Amino acid sequence: MSKVAATGTTREKLIKLLNEDLSREYQAVIAYVNYSQVLKGASYMKIAAELTLHAREELEHAIQIANHVDYLGGMPSVTARPVKTSKKAEEMLRFDLENEKETIRNYRRRVKQADELNEFAIAESLRGILVQEQDHLVALATALGIDAPKPGIAEG
Ligand SMILES: [Fe+2]
Ligand SMILES: [Fe+2]
Protein backbone atom coordinates (compact mmCIF):
# COMPACT_ATOMS: atom_id res chain seq x y z
CA MET A 1 0.00 0.00 0.00
CA SER A 2 1.22 3.39 -0.92
CA LYS A 3 1.52 6.01 1.77
CA VAL A 4 -1.53 8.30 1.81
CA ALA A 5 -1.05 11.85 3.03
CA ALA A 6 -3.70 13.78 4.99
CA THR A 7 -5.34 15.15 1.86
CA GLY A 8 -5.16 11.90 -0.08
CA THR A 9 -2.02 12.50 -2.10
CA THR A 10 -0.26 9.26 -3.00
CA ARG A 11 2.97 8.59 -4.83
CA GLU A 12 0.93 7.26 -7.77
CA LYS A 13 -1.19 10.40 -7.87
CA LEU A 14 1.92 12.61 -7.76
CA ILE A 15 3.43 10.65 -10.69
CA LYS A 16 0.23 11.12 -12.70
CA LEU A 17 0.02 14.83 -11.94
CA LEU A 18 3.73 15.45 -12.63
CA ASN A 19 3.24 13.75 -16.00
CA GLU A 20 0.45 16.23 -16.73
CA ASP A 21 2.89 19.00 -15.75
CA LEU A 22 5.46 17.47 -18.11
CA SER A 23 2.96 17.56 -21.00
CA ARG A 24 2.36 21.23 -20.20
CA GLU A 25 6.13 21.87 -20.27
CA TYR A 26 6.43 20.22 -23.70
CA GLN A 27 3.53 22.39 -24.86
CA ALA A 28 5.34 25.47 -23.54
CA VAL A 29 8.59 24.55 -25.34
CA ILE A 30 6.75 24.14 -28.66
CA ALA A 31 4.67 27.28 -28.24
CA TYR A 32 7.67 29.44 -27.35
CA VAL A 33 9.79 28.04 -30.19
CA ASN A 34 6.98 28.81 -32.63
CA TYR A 35 5.83 32.18 -31.29
CA SER A 36 9.36 33.56 -30.81
CA GLN A 37 9.94 33.12 -34.56
CA VAL A 38 6.47 33.98 -35.87
CA LEU A 39 5.96 37.18 -33.85
CA LYS A 40 6.39 40.14 -36.18
CA GLY A 41 6.31 43.88 -35.72
CA ALA A 42 8.82 46.38 -34.37
CA SER A 43 6.93 46.76 -31.08
CA TYR A 44 7.19 43.02 -30.41
CA MET A 45 10.89 42.44 -31.12
CA LYS A 46 11.91 42.69 -27.47
CA ILE A 47 9.33 40.17 -26.27
CA ALA A 48 10.15 37.86 -29.22
CA ALA A 49 13.76 37.69 -28.03
CA GLU A 50 12.53 36.98 -24.52
CA LEU A 51 10.32 34.14 -25.76
CA THR A 52 13.39 32.28 -27.08
CA LEU A 53 14.78 32.47 -23.54
CA HIS A 54 11.49 31.11 -22.19
CA ALA A 55 11.70 28.20 -24.65
CA ARG A 56 15.08 27.19 -23.21
CA GLU A 57 13.85 27.51 -19.64
CA GLU A 58 10.77 25.38 -20.39
CA LEU A 59 13.01 22.64 -21.80
CA GLU A 60 15.03 22.70 -18.58
CA HIS A 61 11.77 22.41 -16.60
CA ALA A 62 10.73 19.43 -18.72
CA ILE A 63 14.02 17.68 -17.94
CA GLN A 64 13.63 18.33 -14.22
CA ILE A 65 10.03 17.08 -14.15
CA ALA A 66 10.93 13.96 -16.17
CA ASN A 67 13.71 13.32 -13.67
CA HIS A 68 11.22 13.48 -10.77
CA VAL A 69 8.75 11.13 -12.49
CA ASP A 70 11.54 8.62 -13.10
CA TYR A 71 12.78 8.93 -9.52
CA LEU A 72 9.25 8.23 -8.24
CA GLY A 73 9.13 5.05 -10.34
CA GLY A 74 6.92 6.33 -13.19
CA MET A 75 7.46 6.56 -16.94
CA PRO A 76 7.84 10.20 -18.03
CA SER A 77 5.15 11.31 -20.50
CA VAL A 78 6.08 11.77 -24.17
CA THR A 79 3.05 13.78 -25.21
CA ALA A 80 2.64 17.53 -25.40
CA ARG A 81 -0.66 19.25 -24.77
CA PRO A 82 -2.01 20.76 -27.99
CA VAL A 83 -0.47 24.10 -29.04
CA LYS A 84 -2.63 26.84 -30.54
CA THR A 85 -1.22 28.85 -33.41
CA SER A 86 -2.03 32.34 -34.60
CA LYS A 87 -0.56 35.00 -36.85
CA LYS A 88 -1.67 37.75 -34.51
CA ALA A 89 1.02 38.80 -32.03
CA GLU A 90 -1.41 39.74 -29.30
CA GLU A 91 -3.25 36.45 -29.59
CA MET A 92 -0.01 34.46 -29.26
CA LEU A 93 0.94 36.38 -26.14
CA ARG A 94 -2.52 35.79 -24.66
CA PHE A 95 -2.29 32.03 -25.33
CA ASP A 96 1.05 32.01 -23.52
CA LEU A 97 -0.34 34.08 -20.66
CA GLU A 98 -3.24 31.65 -20.15
CA ASN A 99 -0.88 28.66 -20.24
CA GLU A 100 1.49 30.22 -17.72
CA LYS A 101 -1.44 30.93 -15.40
CA GLU A 102 -2.55 27.31 -15.60
CA THR A 103 1.03 26.11 -15.07
CA ILE A 104 1.52 28.28 -11.98
CA ARG A 105 -1.82 27.18 -10.51
CA ASN A 106 -0.73 23.59 -10.88
CA TYR A 107 2.81 23.94 -9.56
CA ARG A 108 1.55 25.77 -6.48
CA ARG A 109 -0.59 22.72 -5.71
CA ARG A 110 2.24 20.34 -6.62
CA VAL A 111 4.65 21.92 -4.10
CA LYS A 112 2.14 21.19 -1.33
CA GLN A 113 1.57 17.63 -2.58
CA ALA A 114 5.31 16.90 -2.76
CA ASP A 115 5.73 18.29 0.76
CA GLU A 116 2.87 16.08 2.03
CA LEU A 117 4.75 13.04 0.78
CA ASN A 118 7.99 14.29 2.37
CA GLU A 119 9.46 14.69 -1.11
CA PHE A 120 11.14 17.93 -0.10
CA ALA A 121 13.75 17.88 -2.86
CA ILE A 122 11.00 17.67 -5.51
CA ALA A 123 9.15 20.52 -3.77
CA GLU A 124 12.37 22.56 -3.80
CA SER A 125 12.84 21.95 -7.53
CA LEU A 126 9.20 22.93 -8.18
CA ARG A 127 9.68 26.15 -6.24
CA GLY A 128 12.62 27.05 -8.50
CA ILE A 129 10.50 26.33 -11.57
CA LEU A 130 7.66 28.44 -10.11
CA VAL A 131 9.98 31.44 -9.78
CA GLN A 132 10.67 31.25 -13.53
CA GLU A 133 7.02 30.64 -14.49
CA GLN A 134 6.03 33.74 -12.55
CA ASP A 135 8.72 35.71 -14.40
CA HIS A 136 7.26 34.42 -17.68
CA LEU A 137 3.77 35.53 -16.64
CA VAL A 138 4.99 39.03 -15.76
CA ALA A 139 6.98 39.36 -19.02
CA LEU A 140 3.91 38.41 -21.07
CA ALA A 141 1.58 40.71 -19.12
CA THR A 142 4.07 43.57 -19.51
CA ALA A 143 4.29 42.99 -23.27
CA LEU A 144 0.47 43.04 -23.42
CA GLY A 145 0.37 46.22 -21.34
CA ILE A 146 -1.77 44.66 -18.61
CA ASP A 147 -1.33 43.80 -14.93
CA ALA A 148 -0.13 40.26 -14.31
CA PRO A 149 -3.21 38.13 -13.56
CA LYS A 150 -3.49 36.23 -10.27
CA PRO A 151 -3.25 32.52 -11.05
CA GLY A 152 -4.57 31.15 -7.73
CA ILE A 153 -3.96 27.51 -6.87
CA ALA A 154 -5.28 24.35 -8.54
CA GLU A 155 -7.64 21.96 -6.74
CA GLY A 156 -6.01 18.92 -5.22
FE1 LIG B 1 7.92 25.58 -17.45
FE1 LIG C 1 6.72 29.27 -18.38
Short mmCIF file of C-alpha atoms in Angstrom, two decimals, residues 28-39 44-58 89 92-94 96-97 100 136-137 139-141 143:
data_model
loop_
_atom_site.label_atom_id
_atom_site.label_comp_id
_atom_site.label_asym_id
_atom_site.label_seq_id
_atom_site.Cartn_x
_atom_site.Cartn_y
_atom_site.Cartn_z
CA ALA A 28 5.34 25.47 -23.54
CA VAL A 29 8.59 24.55 -25.34
CA ILE A 30 6.75 24.14 -28.66
CA ALA A 31 4.67 27.28 -28.24
CA TYR A 32 7.67 29.44 -27.35
CA VAL A 33 9.79 28.04 -30.19
CA ASN A 34 6.98 28.81 -32.63
CA TYR A 35 5.83 32.18 -31.29
CA SER A 36 9.36 33.56 -30.81
CA GLN A 37 9.94 33.12 -34.56
CA VAL A 38 6.47 33.98 -35.87
CA LEU A 39 5.96 37.18 -33.85
CA TYR A 44 7.19 43.02 -30.41
CA MET A 45 10.89 42.44 -31.12
CA LYS A 46 11.91 42.69 -27.47
CA ILE A 47 9.33 40.17 -26.27
CA ALA A 48 10.15 37.86 -29.22
CA ALA A 49 13.76 37.69 -28.03
CA GLU A 50 12.53 36.98 -24.52
CA LEU A 51 10.32 34.14 -25.76
CA THR A 52 13.39 32.28 -27.08
CA LEU A 53 14.78 32.47 -23.54
CA HIS A 54 11.49 31.11 -22.19
CA ALA A 55 11.70 28.20 -24.65
CA ARG A 56 15.08 27.19 -23.21
CA GLU A 57 13.85 27.51 -19.64
CA GLU A 58 10.77 25.38 -20.39
CA ALA A 89 1.02 38.80 -32.03
CA MET A 92 -0.01 34.46 -29.26
CA LEU A 93 0.94 36.38 -26.14
CA ARG A 94 -2.52 35.79 -24.66
CA ASP A 96 1.05 32.01 -23.52
CA LEU A 97 -0.34 34.08 -20.66
CA GLU A 100 1.49 30.22 -17.72
CA HIS A 136 7.26 34.42 -17.68
CA LEU A 137 3.77 35.53 -16.64
CA ALA A 139 6.98 39.36 -19.02
CA LEU A 140 3.91 38.41 -21.07
CA ALA A 141 1.58 40.71 -19.12
CA ALA A 143 4.29 42.99 -23.27
#
